[in-house]
XYZ file of C-alpha atoms in Angstrom:
765
model
C 115.363 167.553 218.577
C 114.457 169.231 215.335
C 116.453 168.492 212.046
C 116.418 170.952 209.338
C 118.347 170.836 205.891
C 120.425 173.245 204.026
C 118.987 174.801 200.928
C 118.990 172.307 198.145
C 118.885 169.346 200.427
C 115.686 167.308 200.408
C 114.380 164.075 201.707
C 112.196 162.704 198.892
C 111.490 159.117 199.884
C 111.474 156.472 202.741
C 111.359 152.818 202.788
C 111.963 149.689 204.670
C 109.939 150.515 207.675
C 106.220 150.162 208.637
C 106.371 146.933 210.651
C 106.351 146.466 214.317
C 110.085 146.946 214.608
C 109.879 150.493 213.118
C 112.788 152.165 211.511
C 113.472 152.584 207.677
C 115.892 154.231 205.172
C 115.416 157.836 204.250
C 116.658 158.935 200.756
C 117.761 162.295 199.361
C 117.849 160.568 195.823
C 115.503 157.646 195.534
C 114.541 156.724 191.901
C 116.400 153.375 191.999
C 114.931 152.297 195.278
C 111.421 153.582 194.578
C 111.289 151.971 191.182
C 112.352 148.687 192.571
C 109.411 148.778 194.986
C 106.657 147.621 192.639
C 103.578 147.940 194.999
C 101.852 151.247 195.992
C 102.029 154.757 194.782
C 104.289 157.738 195.741
C 103.405 161.495 195.674
C 106.905 163.148 195.283
C 109.255 162.984 192.515
C 112.042 160.248 192.789
C 115.310 161.743 191.405
C 118.700 160.345 190.221
C 121.944 162.085 190.869
C 124.805 161.500 188.250
C 128.200 162.583 189.246
C 130.951 163.557 186.866
C 134.415 162.315 186.611
C 136.875 163.272 189.490
C 138.101 166.812 188.978
C 134.987 167.930 186.888
C 132.735 170.669 188.093
C 130.025 168.083 188.648
C 131.927 165.522 190.457
C 130.620 166.476 193.868
C 127.455 167.245 195.545
C 126.935 168.859 199.001
C 124.132 168.089 201.410
C 123.509 169.555 204.907
C 121.554 168.787 208.033
C 121.341 170.770 211.312
C 120.347 169.273 214.487
C 118.977 171.668 217.171
C 117.084 171.387 220.403
C 113.893 173.442 221.113
C 112.020 173.548 224.522
C 108.556 174.246 223.065
C 106.392 174.001 220.051
C 106.719 177.726 219.496
C 110.524 177.485 219.816
C 110.428 174.722 216.985
C 108.229 176.910 214.821
C 110.977 179.710 215.283
C 113.723 177.344 214.151
C 111.779 176.645 211.070
C 111.347 180.337 210.355
C 114.935 181.039 211.156
C 116.319 178.309 208.711
C 114.285 179.786 205.879
C 111.857 177.076 205.924
C 108.073 177.184 206.682
C 106.014 177.513 209.762
C 102.700 176.265 208.493
C 99.322 176.360 210.024
C 96.144 175.100 208.555
C 92.488 175.254 209.499
C 90.107 173.383 210.004
C 92.679 170.790 209.214
C 94.292 169.041 206.253
C 91.612 166.538 205.896
C 88.805 168.787 204.495
C 85.199 168.296 203.665
C 84.073 169.519 200.172
C 81.553 172.085 201.899
C 84.007 173.689 204.271
C 86.250 176.473 203.407
C 90.022 175.968 204.370
C 92.832 178.445 205.119
C 96.589 177.971 205.489
C 99.153 180.435 206.811
C 102.862 180.442 205.825
C 105.277 182.157 208.266
C 108.576 182.340 206.502
C 111.505 184.331 205.331
C 111.560 182.449 201.890
C 110.753 184.284 198.725
C 107.469 182.769 197.526
C 107.059 182.723 193.743
C 103.474 181.226 193.883
C 101.242 178.357 194.990
C 100.569 175.647 192.345
C 97.517 173.336 192.706
C 97.543 169.763 191.609
C 94.106 170.114 190.007
C 93.778 173.776 188.853
C 90.319 173.347 187.516
C 88.896 171.949 190.831
C 90.939 174.267 193.290
C 90.541 177.993 194.071
C 93.219 179.702 195.965
C 92.929 183.310 197.168
C 95.385 185.245 198.997
C 94.020 187.338 202.115
C 95.492 190.181 203.940
C 98.768 189.271 205.802
C 97.720 188.878 209.472
C 101.236 189.398 210.898
C 104.752 190.282 209.751
C 106.304 187.573 207.668
C 103.070 185.693 207.522
C 101.122 185.086 204.390
C 97.484 183.916 204.641
C 95.571 181.878 201.971
C 92.005 180.531 201.549
C 91.442 177.613 199.421
C 88.482 175.472 198.328
C 88.608 172.076 196.619
C 86.141 170.393 194.352
C 87.841 167.204 193.610
C 87.624 164.408 196.178
C 90.735 162.598 197.258
C 94.456 163.720 197.481
C 95.040 167.248 196.610
C 98.584 168.568 196.646
C 99.460 172.398 196.807
C 103.063 173.214 195.798
C 104.756 176.253 197.190
C 107.469 177.406 194.745
C 110.048 179.438 196.291
C 113.631 180.607 196.285
C 114.636 179.928 192.653
C 112.584 176.815 192.126
C 112.574 174.945 195.430
C 109.422 173.395 196.299
C 107.540 172.678 199.602
C 104.304 170.484 199.604
C 101.115 170.717 201.438
C 99.174 167.377 201.143
C 95.432 167.645 201.547
C 92.748 165.169 201.495
C 89.204 166.145 200.548
C 86.131 164.152 201.640
C 82.462 164.255 201.073
C 80.551 166.521 203.745
C 80.763 165.407 207.313
C 77.229 164.668 207.630
C 77.228 162.382 204.472
C 80.288 160.514 205.781
C 78.468 160.045 209.236
C 75.356 158.646 207.830
C 77.024 156.601 204.996
C 79.209 154.772 207.530
C 76.289 153.783 209.725
C 74.214 152.707 206.757
C 77.217 150.508 205.424
C 77.656 148.700 208.488
C 73.851 147.808 208.766
C 73.463 147.126 204.998
C 76.850 145.566 203.979
C 78.488 144.237 207.234
C 75.754 142.558 209.187
C 75.619 138.768 208.724
C 72.073 137.203 208.886
C 72.707 133.548 209.297
C 70.283 131.821 211.569
C 71.811 128.442 211.107
C 75.089 129.552 212.682
C 76.169 130.758 216.000
C 77.434 134.152 214.547
C 74.116 135.235 213.388
C 73.592 138.988 213.666
C 77.357 139.807 214.005
C 78.959 142.728 212.088
C 81.760 141.130 210.274
C 85.004 142.966 209.144
C 84.983 144.326 205.572
C 87.595 143.720 203.038
C 87.682 146.678 200.612
C 90.249 145.084 198.305
C 88.124 142.048 197.593
C 84.729 143.868 198.175
C 83.382 141.163 200.660
C 82.535 140.836 204.269
C 84.803 138.245 205.975
C 83.151 135.504 207.971
C 84.278 132.483 209.598
C 83.295 130.491 206.545
C 85.245 132.844 204.315
C 88.302 134.061 206.114
C 91.646 135.264 204.484
C 94.853 134.631 206.283
C 94.424 137.598 208.425
C 90.966 137.076 209.579
C 91.619 133.337 209.986
C 94.354 133.960 212.440
C 92.741 136.936 214.294
C 89.438 135.007 214.633
C 88.370 137.486 217.346
C 88.180 140.294 214.703
C 85.068 138.407 213.329
C 83.070 138.250 216.379
C 84.312 140.172 219.503
C 87.178 142.243 221.027
C 87.509 145.884 219.987
C 87.405 145.338 216.131
C 84.145 143.455 216.364
C 82.589 145.293 219.326
C 83.102 148.852 217.950
C 80.594 148.844 215.053
C 77.318 148.614 216.946
C 78.044 151.396 219.418
C 78.946 153.674 216.559
C 75.683 153.051 214.703
C 73.684 153.499 217.954
C 75.447 156.837 218.679
C 74.704 158.112 215.108
C 71.108 157.090 215.358
C 70.585 158.932 218.693
C 71.174 162.070 216.691
C 69.826 160.807 213.115
C 67.251 158.099 213.598
C 66.826 155.646 210.832
C 64.391 152.744 211.595
C 66.240 150.090 209.502
C 69.429 150.750 211.128
C 67.813 150.587 214.594
C 66.208 147.216 213.698
C 69.671 146.016 212.676
C 71.037 146.924 216.145
C 68.223 145.238 217.892
C 68.774 141.997 215.780
C 72.446 142.074 216.750
C 71.398 142.388 220.466
C 68.688 139.746 220.347
C 70.556 137.097 218.156
C 74.303 137.604 219.014
C 74.694 139.378 222.252
C 72.280 138.449 224.781
C 72.779 134.961 226.215
C 75.767 134.593 223.839
C 78.426 137.254 223.654
C 76.869 138.433 227.199
C 75.689 136.380 229.912
C 72.188 136.845 230.978
C 70.935 138.173 234.246
C 70.124 134.784 235.307
C 73.258 133.001 234.468
C 75.581 132.365 237.408
C 78.206 132.978 238.338
C 78.988 136.480 236.678
C 75.562 137.694 235.403
C 75.844 140.320 232.535
C 79.411 139.215 231.991
C 80.892 139.962 228.512
C 82.961 137.092 226.747
C 86.356 138.076 225.310
C 88.787 136.434 222.748
C 88.661 134.372 220.724
C 84.907 134.457 220.835
C 81.844 133.582 222.991
C 81.134 130.237 220.974
C 84.634 128.964 222.195
C 84.402 130.396 225.579
C 81.225 128.828 226.474
C 82.518 125.344 225.979
C 85.561 124.130 228.121
C 86.481 121.633 225.418
C 86.448 124.067 222.575
C 88.364 126.631 224.782
C 91.004 124.093 225.685
C 91.435 123.119 221.899
C 91.800 126.743 220.955
C 94.679 127.280 223.433
C 96.432 124.043 222.390
C 96.274 125.094 218.663
C 98.053 128.271 219.581
C 100.548 126.258 221.879
C 99.572 128.828 224.730
C 100.554 127.438 228.041
C 99.356 130.499 229.903
C 95.906 130.266 228.287
C 95.704 126.510 229.255
C 96.734 127.518 232.801
C 93.914 129.986 232.801
C 91.005 127.514 231.736
C 89.656 127.644 235.333
C 88.888 131.320 234.850
C 85.403 132.180 233.185
C 86.516 134.252 230.306
C 84.563 137.499 231.231
C 87.613 139.237 232.754
C 88.769 141.333 229.794
C 88.213 145.021 230.872
C 88.357 146.454 227.391
C 85.237 144.557 226.132
C 82.810 145.973 228.693
C 82.670 149.684 227.637
C 81.803 149.029 224.030
C 78.614 147.060 225.384
C 77.883 149.735 227.916
C 77.931 152.392 225.138
C 75.731 150.351 222.879
C 73.163 149.968 225.565
C 73.337 153.625 226.776
C 72.695 154.911 223.097
C 70.032 152.354 222.668
C 68.361 153.825 225.810
C 68.633 157.310 224.312
C 67.033 156.018 221.182
C 64.096 154.158 222.870
C 63.542 157.291 225.073
C 63.488 159.843 222.139
C 61.917 157.547 219.459
C 59.748 154.816 221.144
C 58.052 153.661 217.969
C 61.232 152.804 216.459
C 62.421 150.506 219.495
C 60.935 147.120 219.733
C 63.559 144.755 221.405
C 63.508 146.564 224.765
C 62.097 149.863 225.997
C 64.073 152.733 227.455
C 64.063 151.402 230.843
C 65.134 147.990 229.791
C 67.986 149.358 227.897
C 69.030 151.597 230.824
C 68.966 148.498 233.130
C 71.134 146.615 230.804
C 73.692 149.530 230.583
C 73.833 149.827 234.315
C 74.205 146.049 234.884
C 76.973 145.770 232.402
C 78.768 148.784 233.829
C 78.732 147.324 237.297
C 80.101 144.175 235.758
C 82.796 146.076 234.163
C 83.942 147.410 237.501
C 83.664 144.096 239.304
C 84.497 141.025 237.398
C 87.995 141.755 235.892
C 89.274 142.598 239.266
C 87.535 139.685 240.771
C 88.638 137.024 238.354
C 92.043 138.281 236.944
C 93.245 141.030 239.379
C 96.979 140.312 238.614
C 96.547 141.337 235.125
C 93.125 143.021 234.106
C 93.339 146.056 236.454
C 90.364 148.096 235.481
C 91.334 151.046 237.523
C 94.911 151.124 236.203
C 94.433 151.467 232.429
C 92.706 153.952 230.212
C 90.112 152.136 228.227
C 88.302 152.986 224.855
C 84.775 154.365 225.454
C 84.623 154.101 229.141
C 83.867 157.792 229.510
C 80.296 156.727 228.713
C 79.820 155.530 232.337
C 79.596 159.227 233.201
C 76.733 159.913 230.913
C 75.181 156.814 232.104
C 75.444 157.897 235.738
C 73.656 161.132 234.798
C 70.846 159.344 233.107
C 70.491 156.918 236.060
C 70.125 159.963 238.250
C 67.539 161.739 235.993
C 65.555 158.491 236.058
C 65.334 158.073 239.773
C 68.211 155.619 240.357
C 70.383 157.911 242.575
C 71.976 154.952 244.398
C 73.131 153.282 241.192
C 74.421 156.768 239.891
C 76.263 157.282 243.112
C 77.897 153.690 242.928
C 79.146 154.335 239.368
C 80.649 157.708 240.228
C 82.314 156.234 243.184
C 83.998 153.697 241.061
C 85.010 156.301 238.477
C 86.450 158.410 241.322
C 88.639 155.475 242.367
C 90.047 155.449 238.878
C 90.533 159.325 238.938
C 92.412 159.237 242.305
C 94.571 156.312 240.941
C 95.686 158.210 237.904
C 96.132 161.624 239.559
C 98.000 160.321 242.686
C 99.244 156.720 242.369
C 100.321 155.932 238.979
C 103.817 157.102 238.181
C 103.261 156.248 234.514
C 99.691 156.970 233.602
C 99.895 156.676 229.868
C 99.615 153.074 229.348
C 96.670 151.180 227.956
C 96.920 147.973 226.041
C 100.691 148.861 225.155
C 103.119 150.717 227.189
C 102.508 154.095 225.451
C 99.162 153.858 223.811
C 97.211 156.578 222.148
C 93.954 154.693 223.167
C 94.513 156.034 226.844
C 94.465 159.744 226.151
C 90.612 159.798 225.662
C 90.158 158.307 229.109
C 92.993 160.152 230.840
C 91.520 163.504 229.767
C 88.159 162.468 230.942
C 89.650 161.307 234.220
C 91.518 164.617 234.689
C 88.571 166.611 233.697
C 86.203 164.957 236.240
C 88.771 165.423 239.053
C 89.112 169.225 238.009
C 85.481 169.866 238.033
C 84.053 167.750 240.720
C 84.625 167.586 244.490
C 85.895 164.342 245.706
C 86.218 163.371 249.208
C 89.267 162.195 250.934
C 89.467 158.370 251.855
C 91.290 155.720 253.731
C 91.609 152.272 252.132
C 89.603 153.039 249.168
C 90.382 149.772 247.467
C 92.789 146.975 247.752
C 95.504 146.035 245.228
C 95.702 142.325 245.421
C 98.792 142.400 243.176
C 100.791 144.788 245.299
C 98.918 143.743 248.357
C 98.340 147.234 249.566
C 95.377 149.682 250.165
C 95.070 152.933 248.265
C 94.347 155.929 250.401
C 94.021 159.591 249.630
C 93.714 161.694 252.726
C 94.023 164.972 250.747
C 92.230 165.355 247.353
C 92.366 168.793 245.568
C 90.978 169.799 242.278
C 94.213 171.707 241.438
C 95.992 168.257 241.405
C 93.735 166.916 238.668
C 94.134 170.033 236.823
C 97.878 169.532 236.860
C 97.529 166.116 235.774
C 95.489 167.194 232.793
C 98.397 169.371 231.664
C 100.737 166.332 231.945
C 98.447 164.012 230.006
C 97.937 166.654 227.233
C 101.637 167.180 226.942
C 102.206 163.383 226.831
C 99.334 162.981 224.110
C 101.017 165.699 221.790
C 104.085 163.366 221.639
C 102.170 160.889 219.418
C 100.209 163.557 217.376
C 101.437 165.604 214.293
C 101.333 169.395 214.882
C 103.953 171.123 212.790
C 103.612 168.830 209.789
C 101.787 169.844 206.468
C 100.176 166.657 205.493
C 96.649 165.219 206.144
C 98.124 161.977 207.348
C 100.202 163.725 210.031
C 98.526 166.917 211.100
C 96.262 166.123 214.103
C 96.925 162.527 213.621
C 98.564 159.734 215.589
C 101.226 157.797 213.810
C 99.326 156.024 211.038
C 96.211 158.061 211.253
C 94.469 155.352 213.165
C 91.135 155.256 214.943
C 93.150 156.730 217.921
C 93.527 160.140 216.266
C 89.952 161.346 216.956
C 89.664 159.621 220.358
C 92.631 161.593 221.929
C 91.674 164.486 219.759
C 88.410 164.952 221.725
C 90.298 165.778 224.760
C 92.441 168.419 222.990
C 89.416 170.158 221.584
C 87.533 170.023 224.896
C 90.533 171.527 226.534
C 90.496 174.405 224.073
C 86.782 175.060 224.737
C 86.774 174.780 228.453
C 90.285 175.364 230.079
C 93.018 176.620 227.748
C 93.933 180.231 228.679
C 95.284 180.701 225.031
C 92.757 178.468 223.289
C 93.671 179.218 219.583
C 96.488 176.652 218.848
C 94.412 174.001 220.683
C 91.396 174.723 218.635
C 93.539 174.376 215.456
C 95.029 171.152 216.722
C 91.867 169.715 218.198
C 89.676 170.294 215.051
C 92.419 168.842 212.793
C 92.261 165.707 214.929
C 88.603 165.347 214.741
C 88.776 165.641 210.951
C 91.956 163.575 210.417
C 90.709 159.984 210.311
C 87.799 160.674 208.069
C 90.383 160.403 205.329
C 90.185 156.600 205.943
C 86.797 156.376 204.619
C 86.261 155.331 201.096
C 83.100 157.329 199.881
C 82.196 159.514 196.974
C 79.501 160.315 194.422
C 78.834 158.262 191.394
C 80.838 160.632 189.165
C 83.893 159.674 191.328
C 83.189 156.031 191.340
C 82.072 156.118 194.863
C 85.534 156.512 196.520
C 89.186 157.474 196.129
C 90.945 154.473 197.699
C 89.050 151.454 196.678
C 86.533 152.574 194.147
C 83.271 151.009 193.384
C 79.744 151.209 194.579
C 80.141 148.083 196.786
C 82.658 150.082 198.775
C 80.786 153.398 199.089
C 80.885 153.899 202.945
C 83.613 151.348 203.736
C 86.685 152.491 205.693
C 90.151 151.436 206.601
C 91.766 150.695 209.906
C 94.989 152.707 209.704
C 97.016 154.467 207.100
C 100.415 153.400 205.706
C 102.405 156.445 204.439
C 105.347 154.384 202.810
C 104.865 153.365 199.178
C 104.353 149.832 200.423
C 104.993 148.239 203.838
C 104.098 145.752 206.294
C 100.991 146.556 208.315
C 101.051 145.102 211.883
C 97.714 143.346 211.270
C 99.784 140.973 209.061
C 103.127 141.154 210.536
C 102.732 138.667 213.335
C 100.930 136.311 211.238
C 103.089 136.162 207.999
C 104.407 132.671 207.343
C 107.798 133.976 205.991
C 109.243 137.046 207.768
C 111.631 137.521 204.731
C 108.572 137.800 202.404
C 105.932 139.753 204.515
C 102.487 140.614 203.182
C 102.621 144.288 202.053
C 99.900 146.831 202.106
C 100.142 149.755 199.524
C 100.230 153.352 200.589
C 96.940 154.448 201.859
C 94.425 152.873 204.319
C 94.607 149.191 205.317
C 92.052 147.351 203.379
C 90.153 146.220 206.606
C 88.018 148.376 208.788
C 89.127 146.700 212.088
C 88.882 149.241 215.021
C 88.184 152.401 212.903
C 84.614 152.804 214.278
C 86.081 153.244 217.801
C 87.655 156.428 216.203
C 84.427 157.469 214.350
C 82.490 157.149 217.651
C 85.032 159.308 219.353
C 84.734 161.795 216.492
C 81.038 162.162 217.131
C 81.827 163.258 220.684
C 83.867 166.222 219.025
C 81.380 167.231 216.391
C 80.726 170.903 216.914
C 80.655 174.126 215.012
C 82.951 176.563 216.637
C 83.280 180.257 215.781
C 86.295 182.209 216.891
C 88.610 185.135 216.037
C 92.022 183.508 215.547
C 95.088 185.865 215.932
C 96.410 184.309 212.530
C 93.213 183.318 210.605
C 90.803 186.031 211.814
C 87.140 185.385 212.091
C 86.677 181.659 211.259
C 84.126 178.878 212.098
C 85.395 175.224 212.390
C 82.784 172.986 211.089
C 80.834 175.799 209.530
C 80.673 178.492 206.965
C 80.909 182.069 208.423
C 79.882 185.462 207.170
C 80.809 188.583 209.137
C 79.387 192.020 208.616
C 80.548 194.518 211.372
C 79.596 193.025 214.727
C 77.059 190.577 213.237
C 78.197 186.973 212.474
C 76.237 184.256 210.389
C 77.302 180.594 210.688
C 75.985 177.610 208.857
C 76.796 174.632 210.776
C 78.226 171.781 208.785
C 80.185 169.816 211.468
C 78.193 166.510 210.828
C 75.807 166.378 213.601
C 74.499 169.895 213.779
C 73.675 169.738 217.543
C 76.613 171.746 219.363
C 77.677 175.271 218.778
C 80.491 176.907 220.661
C 81.966 180.541 220.455
C 85.396 181.551 221.735
C 85.685 185.243 221.309
C 87.981 188.013 222.464
C 86.490 190.264 224.849
C 88.304 193.208 223.511
C 90.836 193.916 220.799
C 93.245 195.312 223.425
C 93.577 192.220 225.434
C 93.392 188.989 223.286
C 94.018 186.922 226.485
C 90.664 188.051 227.838
C 88.342 185.357 226.310
C 84.541 184.966 226.494
C 83.092 181.472 226.040
C 79.526 180.424 224.992
C 78.455 176.852 224.570
C 75.024 175.373 223.495
C 74.025 171.837 222.709
C 70.691 170.028 221.963
C 69.989 166.653 223.437
C 67.769 165.789 220.365
C 66.772 167.294 217.000
C 69.492 169.829 215.670
C 70.169 173.138 214.002
C 68.235 173.281 210.785
C 70.234 172.278 207.838
C 71.851 175.186 205.622
C 70.120 177.664 208.094
C 72.441 180.017 209.952
C 73.155 180.485 213.650
C 73.053 184.118 214.062
C 75.142 185.974 216.771
C 76.884 189.209 217.568
C 80.410 189.628 218.576
C 79.375 190.811 222.072
C 77.219 187.641 222.517
C 74.240 189.781 223.358
C 72.050 187.718 221.272
C 72.104 184.219 219.558
C 69.497 182.875 217.277
C 68.809 179.711 215.304
C 66.215 177.626 213.635
C 65.360 174.379 215.268
C 64.889 171.160 213.110
C 62.636 168.462 214.171
C 64.107 165.136 213.144
C 61.530 162.730 214.159
C 58.569 164.810 212.720
C 56.244 164.375 215.885
C 55.312 166.402 218.796
C 57.905 166.018 221.742
C 60.119 168.024 224.071
C 63.736 168.604 223.545
C 66.344 170.178 225.807
C 68.474 173.107 224.977
C 71.767 172.983 227.097
C 73.732 176.239 227.744
C 76.976 177.509 229.136
C 76.705 181.152 229.280
C 79.247 184.026 229.756
C 79.750 184.760 233.395
C 78.239 187.796 234.998
C 75.116 188.288 232.743
C 71.608 186.875 232.889
C 69.955 185.720 229.648
C 66.494 185.121 228.306
C 65.350 182.203 225.982
C 62.376 182.341 223.827
C 60.805 179.874 221.340
C 58.696 181.335 218.468
C 58.527 184.571 220.779
C 57.439 182.568 223.798
C 59.662 183.025 226.802
C 61.051 179.796 228.348
C 62.091 179.001 231.948
C 65.906 178.870 232.180
C 66.815 176.051 234.708
C 69.766 175.113 236.524
C 71.013 171.833 235.055
C 73.249 169.459 236.952
C 76.134 169.404 234.476
C 79.354 171.057 234.693
C 79.673 171.548 230.834
C 76.189 172.965 230.552
C 74.993 174.581 233.906
C 71.661 175.717 232.348
C 68.823 174.292 230.276
C 65.578 175.228 228.753
C 62.821 172.822 227.576
C 61.695 173.216 224.064
C 58.264 171.993 222.707
C 58.500 170.988 219.105
C 55.896 170.201 216.428
C 56.394 168.614 213.075
C 58.076 171.686 211.523
C 60.683 174.229 212.508
C 60.827 176.709 215.240
C 62.829 179.892 216.049
C 64.931 180.041 219.114
C 66.558 183.242 220.593
C 68.910 183.587 223.544
C 69.205 187.206 224.692
C 71.473 188.830 227.120
C 69.415 190.994 229.722
C 71.102 194.303 230.367
C 70.215 196.420 233.419
């Protein structure tokens, strides 16, 4: 259902919503209501209307709305066009780093008088050649961080707004966030049981909250301090970043956390029985370990269900395990790549911990609490890391362990593809967190052979065995299409604001997690990939607007300025002028006087690092020839001269590069795809990746990030039907088959302390 307005009608304000109940009032004229709301800020004019006396010319005002149905997104765009409004597209998104170019296209029948920028001195707008009939194309660059509004003036003074948010470069954000977690959020307190934990950060008051110093939110949600998704998401993000950009101080902080807070505390050791390697859940491991403390906790909440469950060892919450698996897996990568920086365990020790925790993940929740914590039936944050772990186990000689993990994953694939009539749930009935997992499950089934089975696993709740006598890859592929369609229902696509385009409702941590699947689908499966590229990359960029960061001349950030907050982040975004955030709504002592957040990010970081971790899985520079935007590099700066392309990667990691190019101008549906990735090191900063439009040759400069002699692996997915040659500094390298669907080929690179030149060349007969 699409609602449009007649010319002269506009919706300029909304209020009254934002809590768990949803809903709110929408205003055509709003000055009275908006002025009465004293908190927060608003970005559009709030107007009055004064009517004249009865019978006078100005005694009446007319407003109009039209409600129409459309069956597809393209049909919705056509409605906007036919109504004289704007079908707007923007690349690489509407959260845009300072060092990346941006373009937007306006398909419209409106008469455009001009585009006005909010900050003319810091904004450059250039009109490009029209790519299609009734479509105007513009390029824009921003120099002022924070919110930047462009105003389309059209049809005699009417105005339509484009709301951008401008960030520091992605690499700066990724590194700043990791450093902030280590330097500002880790608590060193050897006298207390929470020593080593990463506490939630309060940007409003510029403090890390602790059990000694909670506010009303943290006091009531004590798990946010120590465990559950908000507490467990920070260390895995830091570890994932350090696998690409090692920093010895940050690695030491992670090992302190593991030694002092995790092992034998948050996580049971391998010697503790029952349930070795089990991970404790809410409210925290200190409470869970002691039956008396646990009983007192549930009594304080008046929780009869919790009291009834006191006989169950509290290592049954499925959600907790993947975070710890992810942490150990990336610590294995760090220890293997940079052994001098790893001291707590070596690579084999971290790999074993990752394996044991993953095995516990698939075992204990179903053993202890099968009627509720059904590991195989929910999409869970970060669980896709078990596939990376299985691959690592195989390479390290543990084929039996890898086979066991994949078998458990396949149980879950089959359940989602064949058995679940409603496979979109996670912690809630329709949960954006699920779409990262459900895409990974669908992709595995579509790209791997799975054997038919009988009595695969027993469901104690339904008292039935699950069996799958016929298993086909095309069934998983069909499920992939269903889960993508469902995921788009909670993701902005036609909207022209940074807090909607590519984002879930509220620009939460979930935006980038589910966005990973959209971008991967564009790269690997979509027959018409260009829409999916636009939406997927906007999703990757969207939640970086929640970070508070900036240079000194901008007082270190837009939302909560001050050097203390440089690198902090918000949990979710509130788009109303002021409203009730759900982190407070359940805990306010007076529901008629709720605690309100102003427009912008919530002032706590909470689960945002789940999203930033998911974003690192998306980080890539992607070059394409879009039917609307022409030659363009997502996450990079492109120069084109005839058939030769030069792309400077600025995607944040500089480790993945993809090309989606038309095979010929006559058939835009004929697509050639190329992908390459580095398992360590990266493309040299500010040095281009060079390629031609025929993909006959690709060249780049390799950067050694650890400054020592070592080997690195170049992973490749090459266009079908043509052999390629790989050289390093002119020396030909063996191109080997690599047991990975995404990258079927690999070449081993030998790096010294400096740079080296890599060339990939197509061999013609």
